Short mmCIF file of C-alpha atoms and ligand atoms in Angstrom, two decimals:
data_model
loop_
_atom_site.label_atom_id
_atom_site.label_comp_id
_atom_site.label_asym_id
_atom_site.label_seq_id
_atom_site.Cartn_x
_atom_site.Cartn_y
_atom_site.Cartn_z
CA UNK Z 36 38.18 78.03 -0.34
CA UNK Z 37 40.04 75.85 2.12
CA UNK Z 38 41.14 72.36 1.15
CA UNK Z 39 42.59 71.35 4.52
CA UNK Z 40 40.91 69.51 7.35
CA UNK Z 41 40.56 71.48 10.59
CA UNK Z 42 42.45 70.41 13.71
CA UNK Z 43 39.32 68.72 15.08
CA UNK Z 44 38.70 66.88 11.82
CA UNK Z 45 42.33 65.80 11.71
CA UNK Z 46 42.04 64.50 15.26
CA UNK Z 47 39.08 62.27 14.28
CA UNK Z 48 40.86 61.13 11.15
CA UNK Z 49 43.98 60.28 13.13
CA UNK Z 50 42.02 58.28 15.70
CA UNK Z 51 40.43 56.29 12.87
CA UNK Z 52 43.78 55.94 11.10
CA UNK Z 53 45.54 54.59 14.17
CA UNK Z 54 42.86 51.99 14.84
CA UNK Z 55 42.63 51.13 11.13
CA UNK Z 56 46.37 50.58 10.74
CA UNK Z 57 47.08 48.91 14.07
CA UNK Z 58 43.96 46.80 14.54
CA UNK Z 59 41.78 46.54 11.43
CA UNK Z 60 44.36 46.10 8.66
CA UNK Z 61 46.27 43.23 10.28
CA UNK Z 62 43.00 41.29 10.79
CA UNK Z 63 41.25 42.10 7.51
CA UNK Z 64 42.43 39.10 5.50
CA UNK Z 65 41.59 36.56 8.21
CA UNK Z 66 38.14 38.04 8.85
CA UNK Z 67 37.50 37.90 5.10
CA UNK Z 68 38.66 34.30 4.82
CA UNK Z 69 36.57 33.21 7.81
CA UNK Z 70 33.58 35.41 6.91
CA UNK Z 71 33.79 36.67 10.47
CA UNK Z 72 31.71 39.66 11.57
CA UNK Z 73 33.92 42.41 13.10
CA UNK Z 74 32.17 42.54 16.49
CA UNK Z 75 35.38 43.24 18.41
CA UNK Z 76 36.37 46.07 16.12
CA UNK Z 77 32.94 47.66 16.49
CA UNK Z 78 33.46 47.88 20.24
CA UNK Z 79 36.77 49.63 19.66
CA UNK Z 80 35.23 51.99 17.09
CA UNK Z 81 32.48 52.84 19.58
CA UNK Z 82 35.11 53.59 22.23
CA UNK Z 83 36.61 56.21 19.92
CA UNK Z 84 33.26 57.82 19.05
CA UNK Z 85 33.38 56.46 15.52
CA UNK Z 86 29.90 54.92 15.57
CA UNK Z 87 28.39 58.39 15.94
CA UNK Z 88 30.86 60.77 14.35
CA UNK Z 89 28.20 63.26 13.24
CA UNK Z 90 25.90 62.74 16.25
CA UNK Z 91 25.54 65.29 19.09
CA UNK Z 92 27.46 64.57 22.29
CA UNK Z 93 24.28 64.48 24.38
CA UNK Z 94 23.36 61.23 22.58
CA UNK Z 95 26.84 59.77 22.90
CA UNK Z 96 28.22 60.97 19.59
CA UNK Z 97 31.47 62.74 18.75
CA UNK Z 98 29.70 65.78 17.23
CA UNK Z 99 32.57 66.09 14.78
CA UNK Z 100 30.53 66.69 11.61
CA UNK Z 101 30.07 65.15 8.19
CA UNK Z 102 33.57 65.96 6.87
CA UNK Z 103 35.25 64.24 9.82
CA UNK Z 104 32.88 61.32 9.29
CA UNK Z 105 33.94 60.99 5.64
CA UNK Z 106 37.61 61.21 6.64
CA UNK Z 107 37.12 58.47 9.25
CA UNK Z 108 35.31 56.11 6.86
CA UNK Z 109 38.11 56.57 4.30
CA UNK Z 110 40.65 55.41 6.89
CA UNK Z 111 38.57 52.46 8.05
CA UNK Z 112 37.82 51.34 4.48
CA UNK Z 113 41.48 51.54 3.48
CA UNK Z 114 42.14 48.90 6.14
CA UNK Z 115 38.97 46.81 6.02
CA UNK Z 116 36.04 47.61 3.71
CA UNK Z 117 33.77 45.12 5.52
CA UNK Z 118 34.20 46.96 8.81
CA UNK Z 119 33.67 50.28 7.04
CA UNK Z 120 30.21 49.36 5.72
CA UNK Z 121 29.04 48.15 9.13
CA UNK Z 122 30.37 51.38 10.64
CA UNK Z 123 28.79 53.54 7.94
CA UNK Z 124 25.32 51.98 8.27
CA UNK Z 125 25.44 52.30 12.07
CA UNK Z 126 26.32 56.00 11.78
CA UNK Z 127 23.53 56.46 9.23
CA UNK Z 128 20.90 54.88 11.49
CA UNK Z 129 22.02 56.96 14.50
CA UNK Z 130 21.94 60.16 12.44
CA UNK Z 131 18.42 59.47 11.17
CA UNK Z 132 17.05 58.92 14.65
CA UNK Z 133 18.67 62.20 15.71
CA UNK Z 134 17.20 63.97 12.67
CA UNK Z 135 13.65 62.61 12.80
CA UNK Z 136 13.15 61.06 16.25
CA UNK Z 137 11.26 62.30 19.28
CA UNK Z 138 13.38 63.29 22.27
CA UNK Z 139 12.44 60.00 23.92
CA UNK Z 140 13.49 57.99 20.85
CA UNK Z 141 16.80 59.85 20.64
CA UNK Z 142 17.61 59.31 24.32
CA UNK Z 143 16.64 55.68 24.22
CA UNK Z 144 18.10 54.41 20.93
CA UNK Z 145 20.95 56.65 19.80
CA UNK Z 146 23.26 55.96 22.79
CA UNK Z 147 22.73 52.23 22.21
CA UNK Z 148 24.24 52.71 18.74
CA UNK Z 149 27.03 55.14 19.58
CA UNK Z 150 28.19 53.15 22.63
CA UNK Z 151 28.31 49.87 20.74
CA UNK Z 152 25.79 48.32 23.14
CA UNK Z 153 23.50 47.63 20.17
CA UNK Z 154 26.54 46.16 18.31
CA UNK Z 155 25.38 47.86 15.08
CA UNK Z 156 22.49 49.55 13.34
CA UNK Z 157 20.67 48.18 10.31
CA UNK Z 158 18.73 49.84 7.50
CA UNK Z 159 15.88 47.64 6.23
CA UNK Z 160 14.46 49.20 3.09
CA UNK Z 161 15.10 46.81 0.16
CA UNK Z 162 12.83 43.85 -0.52
CA UNK Z 163 13.20 40.81 -2.78
CA UNK Z 164 11.22 42.43 -5.61
CA UNK Z 165 12.35 46.04 -5.17
CA UNK Z 166 15.76 47.55 -4.61
CA UNK Z 167 16.07 50.59 -6.88
CA UNK Z 168 12.32 51.24 -6.91
CA UNK Z 169 12.16 51.66 -3.16
CA UNK Z 170 8.69 53.26 -3.25
CA UNK Z 171 7.26 49.93 -4.48
CA UNK Z 172 7.94 48.13 -1.19
CA UNK Z 173 5.15 45.83 0.04
CA UNK Z 174 5.97 45.07 3.70
CA UNK Z 175 2.93 46.26 5.63
CA UNK Z 176 2.39 47.80 9.05
CA UNK Z 177 -1.19 47.82 10.31
CA UNK Z 178 -2.27 49.62 13.46
CA UNK Z 179 -3.70 47.40 16.21
CA UNK Z 180 -4.28 49.16 19.51
CA UNK Z 181 -1.00 50.50 20.80
CA UNK Z 182 1.16 48.77 18.20
CA UNK Z 183 1.90 48.45 14.51
CA UNK Z 184 1.98 44.87 13.21
CA UNK Z 185 4.66 44.34 10.57
CA UNK Z 186 4.41 41.64 7.91
CA UNK Z 187 6.68 41.14 4.92
CA UNK Z 188 10.20 40.42 3.82
CA UNK Z 189 13.35 42.51 3.59
CA UNK Z 190 16.46 41.59 1.64
CA UNK Z 191 20.22 42.33 1.68
CA UNK Z 192 20.18 43.90 5.13
CA UNK Z 193 23.68 44.74 6.33
CA UNK Z 194 24.08 43.58 9.97
CA UNK Z 195 20.40 42.48 10.03
CA UNK Z 196 21.32 39.51 12.23
CA UNK Z 197 23.60 41.47 14.62
CA UNK Z 198 21.97 44.88 14.92
CA UNK Z 199 20.34 45.93 18.16
CA UNK Z 200 18.57 48.85 16.47
CA UNK Z 201 17.01 48.59 13.01
CA UNK Z 202 15.14 51.09 10.87
CA UNK Z 203 12.41 49.23 8.99
CA UNK Z 204 10.24 50.71 6.26
CA UNK Z 205 6.69 49.44 5.78
CA UNK Z 206 3.49 50.46 4.04
CA UNK Z 207 0.92 52.09 6.30
CA UNK Z 208 -1.10 53.72 3.54
CA UNK Z 209 -1.80 53.53 -0.20
CA UNK Z 210 0.65 52.82 -3.02
CA UNK Z 211 3.73 54.91 -3.75
CA UNK Z 212 6.09 56.95 -1.64
CA UNK Z 213 3.43 58.68 0.47
CA UNK Z 214 2.10 55.38 1.88
CA UNK Z 215 5.41 54.43 3.54
CA UNK Z 216 6.38 54.85 7.20
CA UNK Z 217 9.57 54.12 9.09
CA UNK Z 218 9.83 52.21 12.37
CA UNK Z 219 12.54 51.68 14.96
CA UNK Z 220 12.70 47.96 15.69
CA UNK Z 221 14.93 46.38 18.32
CA UNK Z 222 17.10 43.39 17.50
CA UNK Z 223 15.52 40.13 18.63
CA UNK Z 224 11.98 41.54 18.31
CA UNK Z 225 9.36 38.76 18.37
CA UNK Z 226 8.12 38.10 14.85
CA UNK Z 227 11.29 39.35 13.12
CA UNK Z 228 13.46 36.48 11.88
CA UNK Z 229 16.84 36.98 10.22
CA UNK Z 230 17.57 34.45 7.48
CA UNK Z 231 20.82 32.70 6.57
CA UNK Z 232 23.68 35.14 5.84
CA UNK Z 233 24.17 35.53 2.09
CA UNK Z 234 27.30 34.15 0.40
CA UNK Z 235 28.63 37.29 -1.21
CA UNK Z 236 31.32 38.09 -3.76
CA UNK Z 237 33.00 40.48 -1.35
CA UNK Z 238 32.69 42.30 1.97
CA UNK Z 239 32.76 38.81 3.44
CA UNK Z 240 33.33 39.98 6.99
CA UNK Z 241 30.13 42.01 6.96
CA UNK Z 242 26.86 40.19 7.37
CA UNK Z 243 24.03 40.53 4.84
CA UNK Z 244 20.74 38.77 5.60
CA UNK Z 245 17.08 38.64 4.64
CA UNK Z 246 14.60 39.53 7.38
CA UNK Z 247 11.14 38.02 7.64
CA UNK Z 248 8.42 39.87 9.55
CA UNK Z 249 5.45 37.80 10.67
CA UNK Z 250 3.00 39.43 13.01
CA UNK Z 251 5.84 41.51 14.44
CA UNK Z 252 4.30 43.94 16.93
CA UNK Z 253 6.16 47.24 17.18
CA UNK Z 254 4.94 49.69 19.86
CA UNK Z 255 3.30 52.70 18.20
CA UNK Z 256 5.81 55.07 19.79
CA UNK Z 257 8.53 53.50 17.62
CA UNK Z 258 7.16 55.21 14.53
CA UNK Z 259 10.02 57.43 13.32
CA UNK Z 260 8.82 60.77 12.00
CA UNK Z 261 5.32 61.10 10.64
CA UNK Z 262 2.92 58.43 9.51
CA UNK Z 263 3.41 58.31 5.73
CA UNK Z 264 6.67 60.29 6.03
CA UNK Z 265 8.99 57.30 5.84
CA UNK Z 266 10.11 57.63 2.23
CA UNK Z 267 11.54 61.09 2.83
CA UNK Z 268 13.48 59.69 5.81
CA UNK Z 269 14.87 56.91 3.61
CA UNK Z 270 15.92 59.33 0.89
CA UNK Z 271 17.57 61.76 3.27
CA UNK Z 272 19.35 58.87 5.02
CA UNK Z 273 20.62 57.67 1.66
CA UNK Z 274 21.88 61.16 0.76
CA UNK Z 275 24.21 60.92 3.76
CA UNK Z 276 24.78 57.21 3.23
CA UNK Z 277 26.05 57.87 -0.28
CA UNK Z 278 28.77 60.12 1.14
CA UNK Z 279 29.71 57.14 3.32
CA UNK Z 280 29.92 54.75 0.37
CA UNK Z 281 31.86 57.33 -1.65
CA UNK Z 282 34.28 57.56 1.29
CA UNK Z 283 34.49 53.77 1.41
CA UNK Z 284 35.40 53.74 -2.28
CA UNK Z 285 38.11 56.35 -1.65
CA UNK Z 286 39.58 54.17 1.10
CA UNK Z 287 39.62 51.14 -1.19
CA UNK Z 288 41.31 53.20 -3.94
CA UNK Z 289 43.96 54.44 -1.53
CA UNK Z 290 44.70 50.85 -0.54
CA UNK Z 291 44.94 49.84 -4.21
CA UNK Z 292 47.26 52.67 -5.12
CA UNK Z 293 49.56 51.94 -2.20
CA UNK Z 294 49.61 48.20 -2.94
CA UNK Z 295 50.13 48.79 -6.67
CA UNK Z 296 53.00 51.23 -6.17
CA UNK Z 297 54.68 49.00 -3.58
CA UNK Z 298 54.48 45.91 -5.75
CA UNK Z 299 55.60 47.78 -8.88
CA UNK Z 300 58.79 48.89 -7.14
CA UNK Z 301 59.55 45.42 -5.78
CA UNK Z 302 58.66 43.20 -8.72
CA UNK Z 303 61.31 42.92 -11.41
CA UNK Z 304 60.76 41.83 -14.99
CA UNK Z 305 62.94 42.20 -18.07
CA UNK Z 306 65.85 43.27 -15.90
CA UNK Z 307 64.23 46.14 -14.02
CA UNK Z 308 61.39 46.92 -11.56
CA UNK Z 309 58.06 46.90 -13.38
CA UNK Z 310 57.53 50.44 -12.02
CA UNK Z 311 59.93 51.49 -14.77
CA UNK Z 312 57.58 50.18 -17.46
CA UNK Z 313 55.40 52.88 -18.96
CA UNK Z 314 52.38 50.54 -19.01
CA UNK Z 315 52.54 50.28 -15.20
CA UNK Z 316 53.35 53.97 -14.59
CA UNK Z 317 50.30 55.09 -16.57
CA UNK Z 318 48.03 52.83 -14.57
CA UNK Z 319 49.38 54.31 -11.31
CA UNK Z 320 49.05 57.85 -12.67
CA UNK Z 321 45.43 57.28 -13.69
CA UNK Z 322 44.60 55.67 -10.34
CA UNK Z 323 46.16 58.59 -8.44
CA UNK Z 324 44.28 61.15 -10.54
CA UNK Z 325 40.90 59.44 -10.13
CA UNK Z 326 41.56 59.03 -6.43
CA UNK Z 327 42.17 62.76 -6.04
CA UNK Z 328 38.96 63.54 -7.96
CA UNK Z 329 36.95 61.08 -5.87
CA UNK Z 330 38.31 62.52 -2.60
CA UNK Z 331 37.42 66.03 -3.72
CA UNK Z 332 33.84 65.05 -4.65
CA UNK Z 333 33.27 63.16 -1.40
CA UNK Z 334 34.64 65.94 0.80
CA UNK Z 335 32.69 68.58 -1.16
CA UNK Z 336 29.41 66.71 -0.60
CA UNK Z 337 30.24 66.21 3.08
CA UNK Z 338 31.09 69.90 3.43
CA UNK Z 339 27.75 70.94 1.94
CA UNK Z 340 25.96 68.60 4.34
CA UNK Z 341 27.87 70.08 7.25
CA UNK Z 342 26.91 73.59 6.16
CA UNK Z 343 23.24 72.59 6.17
CA UNK Z 344 23.05 73.21 2.43
CA UNK Z 345 21.40 70.91 -0.15
CA UNK Z 346 23.73 68.05 -1.04
CA UNK Z 347 21.57 65.36 -2.67
CA UNK Z 348 23.04 65.89 -6.14
CA UNK Z 349 26.61 66.15 -4.88
CA UNK Z 350 26.28 63.01 -2.73
CA UNK Z 351 25.07 61.07 -5.76
CA UNK Z 352 27.89 62.48 -7.91
CA UNK Z 353 30.46 61.56 -5.26
CA UNK Z 354 29.10 58.04 -4.86
CA UNK Z 355 28.76 57.50 -8.61
CA UNK Z 356 32.25 58.67 -9.48
CA UNK Z 357 34.08 57.20 -6.51
CA UNK Z 358 32.45 53.76 -6.76
CA UNK Z 359 33.02 53.45 -10.50
CA UNK Z 360 36.60 54.71 -10.11
CA UNK Z 361 37.22 52.23 -7.28
CA UNK Z 362 36.18 49.42 -9.59
CA UNK Z 363 38.61 50.65 -12.25
CA UNK Z 364 41.36 51.03 -9.65
CA UNK Z 365 40.91 47.56 -8.17
CA UNK Z 366 40.93 45.99 -11.64
CA UNK Z 367 44.18 47.78 -12.51
CA UNK Z 368 45.75 46.98 -9.14
CA UNK Z 369 45.12 43.28 -9.79
CA UNK Z 370 46.59 43.71 -13.29
CA UNK Z 371 49.76 45.30 -11.90
CA UNK Z 372 50.17 42.30 -9.59
CA UNK Z 373 49.85 39.89 -12.53
CA UNK Z 374 49.11 36.30 -11.45
CA UNK Z 375 49.76 37.16 -7.79
CA UNK Z 376 46.83 39.57 -7.87
CA UNK Z 377 44.46 36.66 -8.31
CA UNK Z 378 45.35 35.12 -4.93
CA UNK Z 379 44.39 36.32 -1.49
CA UNK Z 380 47.97 36.52 -0.21
CA UNK Z 381 47.84 39.97 -1.80
CA UNK Z 382 45.25 42.47 -0.58
CA UNK Z 383 44.23 43.54 -4.10
CA UNK Z 384 42.29 40.29 -4.58
CA UNK Z 385 40.06 41.21 -1.61
CA UNK Z 386 39.85 44.87 -2.65
CA UNK Z 387 38.68 43.84 -6.14
CA UNK Z 388 35.82 41.81 -4.66
CA UNK Z 389 34.97 44.40 -1.99
CA UNK Z 390 34.74 47.28 -4.46
CA UNK Z 391 32.22 45.54 -6.69
CA UNK Z 392 29.19 46.21 -4.50
CA UNK Z 393 29.96 49.93 -4.29
CA UNK Z 394 28.25 50.60 -7.62
CA UNK Z 395 25.24 48.60 -6.42
CA UNK Z 396 24.29 49.30 -2.81
CA UNK Z 397 22.87 52.50 -1.38
CA UNK Z 398 21.63 53.11 -4.91
CA UNK Z 399 23.11 51.67 -8.10
CA UNK Z 400 25.12 53.88 -10.44
CA UNK Z 401 21.98 54.05 -12.56
CA UNK Z 402 19.96 55.38 -9.59
CA UNK Z 403 22.67 58.01 -8.92
CA UNK Z 404 22.36 59.10 -12.56
CA UNK Z 405 18.56 59.36 -12.17
CA UNK Z 406 19.07 61.65 -9.16
CA UNK Z 407 21.75 63.76 -10.86
CA UNK Z 408 19.82 64.06 -14.14
CA UNK Z 409 16.67 65.18 -12.30
CA UNK Z 410 18.66 67.98 -10.68
CA UNK Z 411 20.22 68.97 -14.01
CA UNK Z 412 16.81 69.14 -15.68
CA UNK Z 413 14.99 70.86 -12.81
N1 CAA I 256 15.48 63.96 0.45
C1 CAA I 256 14.24 64.17 0.93
N2 CAA I 256 13.11 63.84 0.23
C2 CAA I 256 13.28 63.28 -0.97
C3 CAA I 256 14.54 63.03 -1.52
C4 CAA I 256 15.68 63.40 -0.76
N3 CAA I 256 16.91 63.19 -1.22
N4 CAA I 256 14.39 62.45 -2.72
C5 CAA I 256 13.07 62.35 -2.94
N5 CAA I 256 12.40 62.84 -1.87
C6 CAA I 256 10.95 62.94 -1.71
C7 CAA I 256 10.37 63.70 -2.89
O1 CAA I 256 10.38 65.09 -2.68
C8 CAA I 256 8.98 63.14 -2.99
O2 CAA I 256 8.15 63.75 -2.04
P1 CAA I 256 6.90 64.71 -2.52
O3 CAA I 256 6.05 63.85 -3.39
O4 CAA I 256 6.28 65.12 -1.24
O5 CAA I 256 7.54 65.82 -3.28
C9 CAA I 256 9.13 61.70 -2.54
O6 CAA I 256 10.35 61.65 -1.79
C10 CAA I 256 9.20 60.74 -3.70
O7 CAA I 256 10.33 61.10 -4.48
P2 CAA I 256 10.55 60.60 -5.97
O8 CAA I 256 9.30 60.92 -6.77
O9 CAA I 256 11.83 61.17 -6.45
O10 CAA I 256 10.63 59.02 -5.79
P3 CAA I 256 10.92 57.88 -6.84
O11 CAA I 256 10.01 56.76 -6.56
O12 CAA I 256 10.93 58.47 -8.22
O13 CAA I 256 12.38 57.35 -6.41
C11 CAA I 256 14.76 57.10 -6.49
C12 CAA I 256 13.50 58.00 -6.64
C13 CAA I 256 15.87 58.13 -6.46
C14 CAA I 256 14.95 56.14 -7.63
C15 CAA I 256 14.70 56.33 -5.13
O14 CAA I 256 13.72 55.32 -5.17
C16 CAA I 256 16.02 55.69 -4.79
O15 CAA I 256 16.92 56.36 -4.28
N6 CAA I 256 16.17 54.36 -5.01
C17 CAA I 256 17.33 53.61 -4.58
C18 CAA I 256 17.13 53.06 -3.21
C19 CAA I 256 18.43 52.71 -2.55
O16 CAA I 256 19.40 53.45 -2.65
N7 CAA I 256 18.44 51.62 -1.83
C20 CAA I 256 19.59 51.23 -1.11
C21 CAA I 256 19.20 50.26 -0.06
S1 CAA I 256 19.95 50.56 1.46
C22 CAA I 256 21.49 49.89 1.45
O17 CAA I 256 22.03 49.51 0.46
C23 CAA I 256 22.10 49.97 2.81
C24 CAA I 256 23.06 48.90 3.14
O18 CAA I 256 22.74 48.00 3.88
C25 CAA I 256 24.47 49.06 2.74
#
């Protein structure tokens, strides 16, 4: 058993760390305040290969594997969680096209994502009436000549108004999972209209929009995988995606622990730094312990993925634990800061808001427990 990153993985982590510390962290508060999408940062991430970390070089990726990917997302999220989710979804979309696409689809769409030319990728699965019960989606795709015509509505789509390449799930057959197919849709496609960006509690610098499809004609050769095989693509994408969100949660926890420890040493009360109060020390100790456990779970799931071994259960465990722990950590980091923690001069205010969605998106904590329990009972 080896707990260290390899030299290649360290190199990717260090590239991400340098960009995160020098470029992303100094801008994070302003982007959050202005609700400004991190377009510039995405270009820089693309330049370093970080929009296709686990994508083969022939399609413009870094071919560095799932562990390096997790390490990179941790660094990016520690600096700016908004940028990390946009990065994670773009990587996820690129990986799915590599995994399920035809050679023509891979050559055409993956380099657009990895180079930053497409700005970002988007993953359009959820709908207004179904998030957790993804197999109940009602957007339809009917075949007409050489195209599929998409009609319906998607909701909460990260980067849906910026992405040049979107994966869109629609019903091509009967009810349930087997009637769902997945399509590659280009940004700006006629008949696809992004709605007003949502006003969110956190991740304010990422964009989350509804998408309306009205008579949106998608050429038939944009079907990803098999007709009726879309649900499996969504589930396998989310297995990897959950490693990404677990890694995001780890990054947020690292930022909380660092901010909490720094403030505790500086802030004095009752004649001494508050770091000397047991109440504060125990919070920091618990945060550090949960952070170490979350890191271990995320890297273990990523390692299994990299080995080509089953990792569905482990990805759900990593996402469940890390996202719940990040919410505990951000709450305690605000508490350590006292009244100051409530104001956005201190990063913990933003981290508290950013962490909240981690137990919700890419499968709620309840969905992760469904997945884990099914594996336990199998
Ligand atoms: N990999 C491959 N195939 C899988 C799979 C996996 N991990 N999990 C299930 N499948 C297959 C099954 O084998 C089954 O196929 P067969 O019938 O051929 O055996 C088929 O998919 C249906 O599986 P289930 O019966 O398990 O499906 P279900 O309806 O019971 O759903 C669920 C299970 C786990 C609850 C699933 O619906 C789910 O994960 N829901 C949450 C959806 C989600 O995470 N949405 C997030 C939106 S995206 C987002 O947030 C991105 C963003 O922008 C940040």
